[in-house]
Amino acid sequence: MRTDFAFIGVMLVTAFLLMGVAVFAASLLRPRKPSPAKLETYECGMETVGDAWVQFRVQYYIFALIFVLFDVGGVLLFPFAVAFNVVPLYAVLVVTVFLGILMTALLYAWRRGALQWD
Amino acid sequence: MSVIDTVNNLLKIVSDGVAGLVEGILGPGLGADLITMGLGALVLCTIVALVFMGMTWAERKVVARIQNRVGPNQAGPFGLLQPIADGIKMFTKEDTTPASADRWVYNAAPLIIATFALVTFAVFPLAPGVVGTNLNIGVFFVIAVGSASTVAILMAGWGSNNKYSLLGAFRTVAQLVGYEVPMLLNVIPVILLAGSMGLADIVQRQTLADGNPGIPFILYLPLSALAFFIAGVAETGRSPFDLLEAESEIVAGFHVEYSGMKFALFMLGEYVNTLAVSIVFATLFLGGYAGPILPPYLWLALKTAGVFFVFMWLRGTLPRVRVDQLMSLNWKVLVPMSIVNIIAVMILAKLFVTSPGLQAANGGILVTPETQAAILFVANVAILLSGLAIVARRARVLRLAEEAEIESRREANRAAVSGFAGGAPAR
């Protein structure tokens, strides 16, 4: 098990180093002539007004919350799916109820207008 | 060993040979293992990078053909050297960091997206026994690591301190995060049938005992395959779901400020993610490397290329969707349909079992795999058609309401105009 994940670690390091080398090599090859105009924020030639670091729209948070709900629900289904062949029919009914609760949550959000993008 | 066996197991023989060579030089132990792994990782990354170059060429050529253009044709025969010309340009282009950007976040984002895109390739089985590491949570790992690109895109958009970038990043959060749910939910029926999350096991389940291809899961679960594919297109941010870089609205979305090598890394991340989704689709639903006559790795390459061709086809033909349509499609169509599908597959797969052992343990009706596939196929298609019927009905109701409102407004206008019929209105 540990050796399985060792390769992931090696792969992570190798990929990161390769990409880092590419960026580093490019930094040696490319010209470097900075000027104040080049370093401005590019917004189609207009002079930029204010910061872009503003507050998110609240709708994104609502979608993020629904996402967390379904993602956690989905992750809970994975172990059940792997054990599917050894569990009895009763377990299937239990998971059906669980999915029904998830569906109800989705319908609730839907009825409250949380899924309406405007 | 015959020539055919040698060709079929070429990858396995080469990788075993290299591992044996390293072990022979260094002696068995941790050092030899690490060096073998490092070599494997290096080869894997290089192959993926080369395939990425080929993909950019193929995509430009195919999309050009679809749009009745010629595409790249100047660099080399058929423009085959175009990716190399692009590479030279990327290496020698000046790279600016905006003065107001958050330097660390801005520079880290392209490295992160490219690195994590490459790491997913550690778990794909390329041929029997040839796999970086045969994780028992393969599918789960791919989905989990694949979602790291969301973080990188958000970092790029936020770090650039540019309003277009930030808009692109906002949309990304909503889109990529949303479409992860149907992706996750549509992998579950496959795991139910295969009884394992490991990609090699899933391929094994779609292969007969004599090594010939069995029934691929796309014939068991056409609805899951379709929904997974749609979610995959959206997850990789490709047309028609390319809102995160909609060039006609927000310039280039999250990578407005990037140029040179960092831009190239974003491109690499995007294409490699597309390749990963194609391979996962080929593995989960098309039977992976299983196939007759040709060597297994060639079969996987062919199936992956076929899936990628559909990606290119969509890009060449479909217009971009609106952001509200995007969210509705995900949350109001794909997610409910996937949940109903999971329930149906669970119950049917429990009622109609294919092995006597399972029947003895849990009861159920013993059927052949073909019958089970047919039953699940019919159920999937029924869910898909009834879902589409509900959507069409709902759309019709909405359209009629809209038309009625327009008509009533027109009526009110007409009444206001006819009020002036007796003569000129008072000033």
mmCIF file with all atom_site columns, C-alpha atoms in Angstrom, chain B residues 188-260:
data_model
loop_
_atom_site.group_PDB
_atom_site.id
_atom_site.type_symbol
_atom_site.label_atom_id
_atom_site.label_alt_id
_atom_site.label_comp_id
_atom_site.label_asym_id
_atom_site.label_entity_id
_atom_site.label_seq_id
_atom_site.pdbx_PDB_ins_code
_atom_site.Cartn_x
_atom_site.Cartn_y
_atom_site.Cartn_z
_atom_site.occupancy
_atom_site.B_iso_or_equiv
_atom_site.pdbx_formal_charge
_atom_site.auth_seq_id
_atom_site.auth_comp_id
_atom_site.auth_asym_id
_atom_site.auth_atom_id
_atom_site.pdbx_PDB_model_num
ATOM 1  C CA . ILE B 1 188 ? -20.658 5.111   -9.038  1.00 0.00 ? 188 ILE B CA 1
ATOM 2  C CA . PRO B 1 189 ? -22.776 2.797   -11.282 1.00 0.00 ? 189 PRO B CA 1
ATOM 3  C CA . VAL B 1 190 ? -19.567 1.599   -12.934 1.00 0.00 ? 190 VAL B CA 1
ATOM 4  C CA . ILE B 1 191 ? -18.023 0.845   -9.538  1.00 0.00 ? 191 ILE B CA 1
ATOM 5  C CA . LEU B 1 192 ? -21.236 -0.934  -8.505  1.00 0.00 ? 192 LEU B CA 1
ATOM 6  C CA . LEU B 1 193 ? -20.944 -3.297  -11.461 1.00 0.00 ? 193 LEU B CA 1
ATOM 7  C CA . ALA B 1 194 ? -17.161 -3.715  -11.316 1.00 0.00 ? 194 ALA B CA 1
ATOM 8  C CA . GLY B 1 195 ? -17.028 -4.033  -7.529  1.00 0.00 ? 195 GLY B CA 1
ATOM 9  C CA . SER B 1 196 ? -13.759 -2.084  -7.412  1.00 0.00 ? 196 SER B CA 1
ATOM 10 C CA . MET B 1 197 ? -12.398 1.441   -7.792  1.00 0.00 ? 197 MET B CA 1
ATOM 11 C CA . GLY B 1 198 ? -9.110  0.269   -9.320  1.00 0.00 ? 198 GLY B CA 1
ATOM 12 C CA . LEU B 1 199 ? -8.886  1.101   -13.018 1.00 0.00 ? 199 LEU B CA 1
ATOM 13 C CA . ALA B 1 200 ? -7.164  -2.198  -13.855 1.00 0.00 ? 200 ALA B CA 1
ATOM 14 C CA . ASP B 1 201 ? -9.965  -4.138  -12.116 1.00 0.00 ? 201 ASP B CA 1
ATOM 15 C CA . ILE B 1 202 ? -12.586 -2.166  -14.019 1.00 0.00 ? 202 ILE B CA 1
ATOM 16 C CA . VAL B 1 203 ? -10.887 -3.065  -17.304 1.00 0.00 ? 203 VAL B CA 1
ATOM 17 C CA . GLN B 1 204 ? -10.648 -6.684  -16.131 1.00 0.00 ? 204 GLN B CA 1
ATOM 18 C CA . ARG B 1 205 ? -14.394 -6.720  -15.499 1.00 0.00 ? 205 ARG B CA 1
ATOM 19 C CA . GLN B 1 206 ? -14.998 -5.696  -19.125 1.00 0.00 ? 206 GLN B CA 1
ATOM 20 C CA . THR B 1 207 ? -12.710 -8.432  -20.435 1.00 0.00 ? 207 THR B CA 1
ATOM 21 C CA . LEU B 1 208 ? -13.597 -12.083 -20.922 1.00 0.00 ? 208 LEU B CA 1
ATOM 22 C CA . ALA B 1 209 ? -11.538 -14.792 -19.263 1.00 0.00 ? 209 ALA B CA 1
ATOM 23 C CA . ASP B 1 210 ? -9.654  -15.523 -22.533 1.00 0.00 ? 210 ASP B CA 1
ATOM 24 C CA . GLY B 1 211 ? -8.501  -11.916 -22.856 1.00 0.00 ? 211 GLY B CA 1
ATOM 25 C CA . ASN B 1 212 ? -11.005 -10.919 -25.529 1.00 0.00 ? 212 ASN B CA 1
ATOM 26 C CA . PRO B 1 213 ? -13.188 -7.868  -24.902 1.00 0.00 ? 213 PRO B CA 1
ATOM 27 C CA . GLY B 1 214 ? -16.444 -8.555  -23.071 1.00 0.00 ? 214 GLY B CA 1
ATOM 28 C CA . ILE B 1 215 ? -19.422 -6.219  -22.962 1.00 0.00 ? 215 ILE B CA 1
ATOM 29 C CA . PRO B 1 216 ? -18.134 -2.677  -22.370 1.00 0.00 ? 216 PRO B CA 1
ATOM 30 C CA . PHE B 1 217 ? -19.907 -0.692  -19.664 1.00 0.00 ? 217 PHE B CA 1
ATOM 31 C CA . ILE B 1 218 ? -21.234 1.830   -22.186 1.00 0.00 ? 218 ILE B CA 1
ATOM 32 C CA . LEU B 1 219 ? -23.721 -0.883  -23.213 1.00 0.00 ? 219 LEU B CA 1
ATOM 33 C CA . TYR B 1 220 ? -24.706 -1.476  -19.592 1.00 0.00 ? 220 TYR B CA 1
ATOM 34 C CA . LEU B 1 221 ? -24.897 2.220   -18.681 1.00 0.00 ? 221 LEU B CA 1
ATOM 35 C CA . PRO B 1 222 ? -25.441 4.490   -21.702 1.00 0.00 ? 222 PRO B CA 1
ATOM 36 C CA . LEU B 1 223 ? -26.952 7.254   -19.543 1.00 0.00 ? 223 LEU B CA 1
ATOM 37 C CA . SER B 1 224 ? -23.993 7.241   -17.157 1.00 0.00 ? 224 SER B CA 1
ATOM 38 C CA . ALA B 1 225 ? -21.597 7.346   -20.091 1.00 0.00 ? 225 ALA B CA 1
ATOM 39 C CA . LEU B 1 226 ? -23.408 10.303  -21.654 1.00 0.00 ? 226 LEU B CA 1
ATOM 40 C CA . ALA B 1 227 ? -23.656 12.253  -18.401 1.00 0.00 ? 227 ALA B CA 1
ATOM 41 C CA . PHE B 1 228 ? -20.022 11.477  -17.558 1.00 0.00 ? 228 PHE B CA 1
ATOM 42 C CA . PHE B 1 229 ? -18.950 12.708  -20.965 1.00 0.00 ? 229 PHE B CA 1
ATOM 43 C CA . ILE B 1 230 ? -20.927 15.966  -20.664 1.00 0.00 ? 230 ILE B CA 1
ATOM 44 C CA . ALA B 1 231 ? -19.497 16.512  -17.186 1.00 0.00 ? 231 ALA B CA 1
ATOM 45 C CA . GLY B 1 232 ? -16.023 15.733  -18.547 1.00 0.00 ? 232 GLY B CA 1
ATOM 46 C CA . VAL B 1 233 ? -16.349 18.342  -21.283 1.00 0.00 ? 233 VAL B CA 1
ATOM 47 C CA . ALA B 1 234 ? -17.415 20.886  -18.665 1.00 0.00 ? 234 ALA B CA 1
ATOM 48 C CA . GLU B 1 235 ? -14.705 19.825  -16.195 1.00 0.00 ? 235 GLU B CA 1
ATOM 49 C CA . THR B 1 236 ? -11.964 20.442  -18.725 1.00 0.00 ? 236 THR B CA 1
ATOM 50 C CA . GLY B 1 237 ? -13.511 23.814  -19.588 1.00 0.00 ? 237 GLY B CA 1
ATOM 51 C CA . ARG B 1 238 ? -13.793 23.055  -23.276 1.00 0.00 ? 238 ARG B CA 1
ATOM 52 C CA . SER B 1 239 ? -16.271 24.370  -25.797 1.00 0.00 ? 239 SER B CA 1
ATOM 53 C CA . PRO B 1 240 ? -19.314 24.503  -25.515 1.00 0.00 ? 240 PRO B CA 1
ATOM 54 C CA . PHE B 1 241 ? -18.643 24.997  -21.789 1.00 0.00 ? 241 PHE B CA 1
ATOM 55 C CA . ASP B 1 242 ? -15.616 27.269  -22.218 1.00 0.00 ? 242 ASP B CA 1
ATOM 56 C CA . LEU B 1 243 ? -17.071 30.119  -20.156 1.00 0.00 ? 243 LEU B CA 1
ATOM 57 C CA . LEU B 1 244 ? -13.952 30.330  -18.041 1.00 0.00 ? 244 LEU B CA 1
ATOM 58 C CA . GLU B 1 245 ? -11.971 31.666  -20.973 1.00 0.00 ? 245 GLU B CA 1
ATOM 59 C CA . ALA B 1 246 ? -14.736 33.022  -23.194 1.00 0.00 ? 246 ALA B CA 1
ATOM 60 C CA . GLU B 1 247 ? -12.484 35.055  -25.448 1.00 0.00 ? 247 GLU B CA 1
ATOM 61 C CA . SER B 1 248 ? -15.297 37.154  -26.890 1.00 0.00 ? 248 SER B CA 1
ATOM 62 C CA . GLU B 1 249 ? -16.564 38.252  -23.466 1.00 0.00 ? 249 GLU B CA 1
ATOM 63 C CA . ILE B 1 250 ? -13.725 38.368  -20.983 1.00 0.00 ? 250 ILE B CA 1
ATOM 64 C CA . VAL B 1 251 ? -10.687 38.356  -23.321 1.00 0.00 ? 251 VAL B CA 1
ATOM 65 C CA . ALA B 1 252 ? -9.180  35.068  -22.199 1.00 0.00 ? 252 ALA B CA 1
ATOM 66 C CA . GLY B 1 253 ? -10.607 34.638  -18.738 1.00 0.00 ? 253 GLY B CA 1
ATOM 67 C CA . PHE B 1 254 ? -8.212  33.554  -16.037 1.00 0.00 ? 254 PHE B CA 1
ATOM 68 C CA . HIS B 1 255 ? -5.060  33.622  -18.184 1.00 0.00 ? 255 HIS B CA 1
ATOM 69 C CA . VAL B 1 256 ? -5.336  37.160  -19.627 1.00 0.00 ? 256 VAL B CA 1
ATOM 70 C CA . GLU B 1 257 ? -2.111  38.251  -17.979 1.00 0.00 ? 257 GLU B CA 1
ATOM 71 C CA . TYR B 1 258 ? -0.021  35.187  -18.763 1.00 0.00 ? 258 TYR B CA 1
ATOM 72 C CA . SER B 1 259 ? 2.384   34.944  -21.656 1.00 0.00 ? 259 SER B CA 1
ATOM 73 C CA . GLY B 1 260 ? 5.364   32.859  -22.702 1.00 0.00 ? 260 GLY B CA 1
#
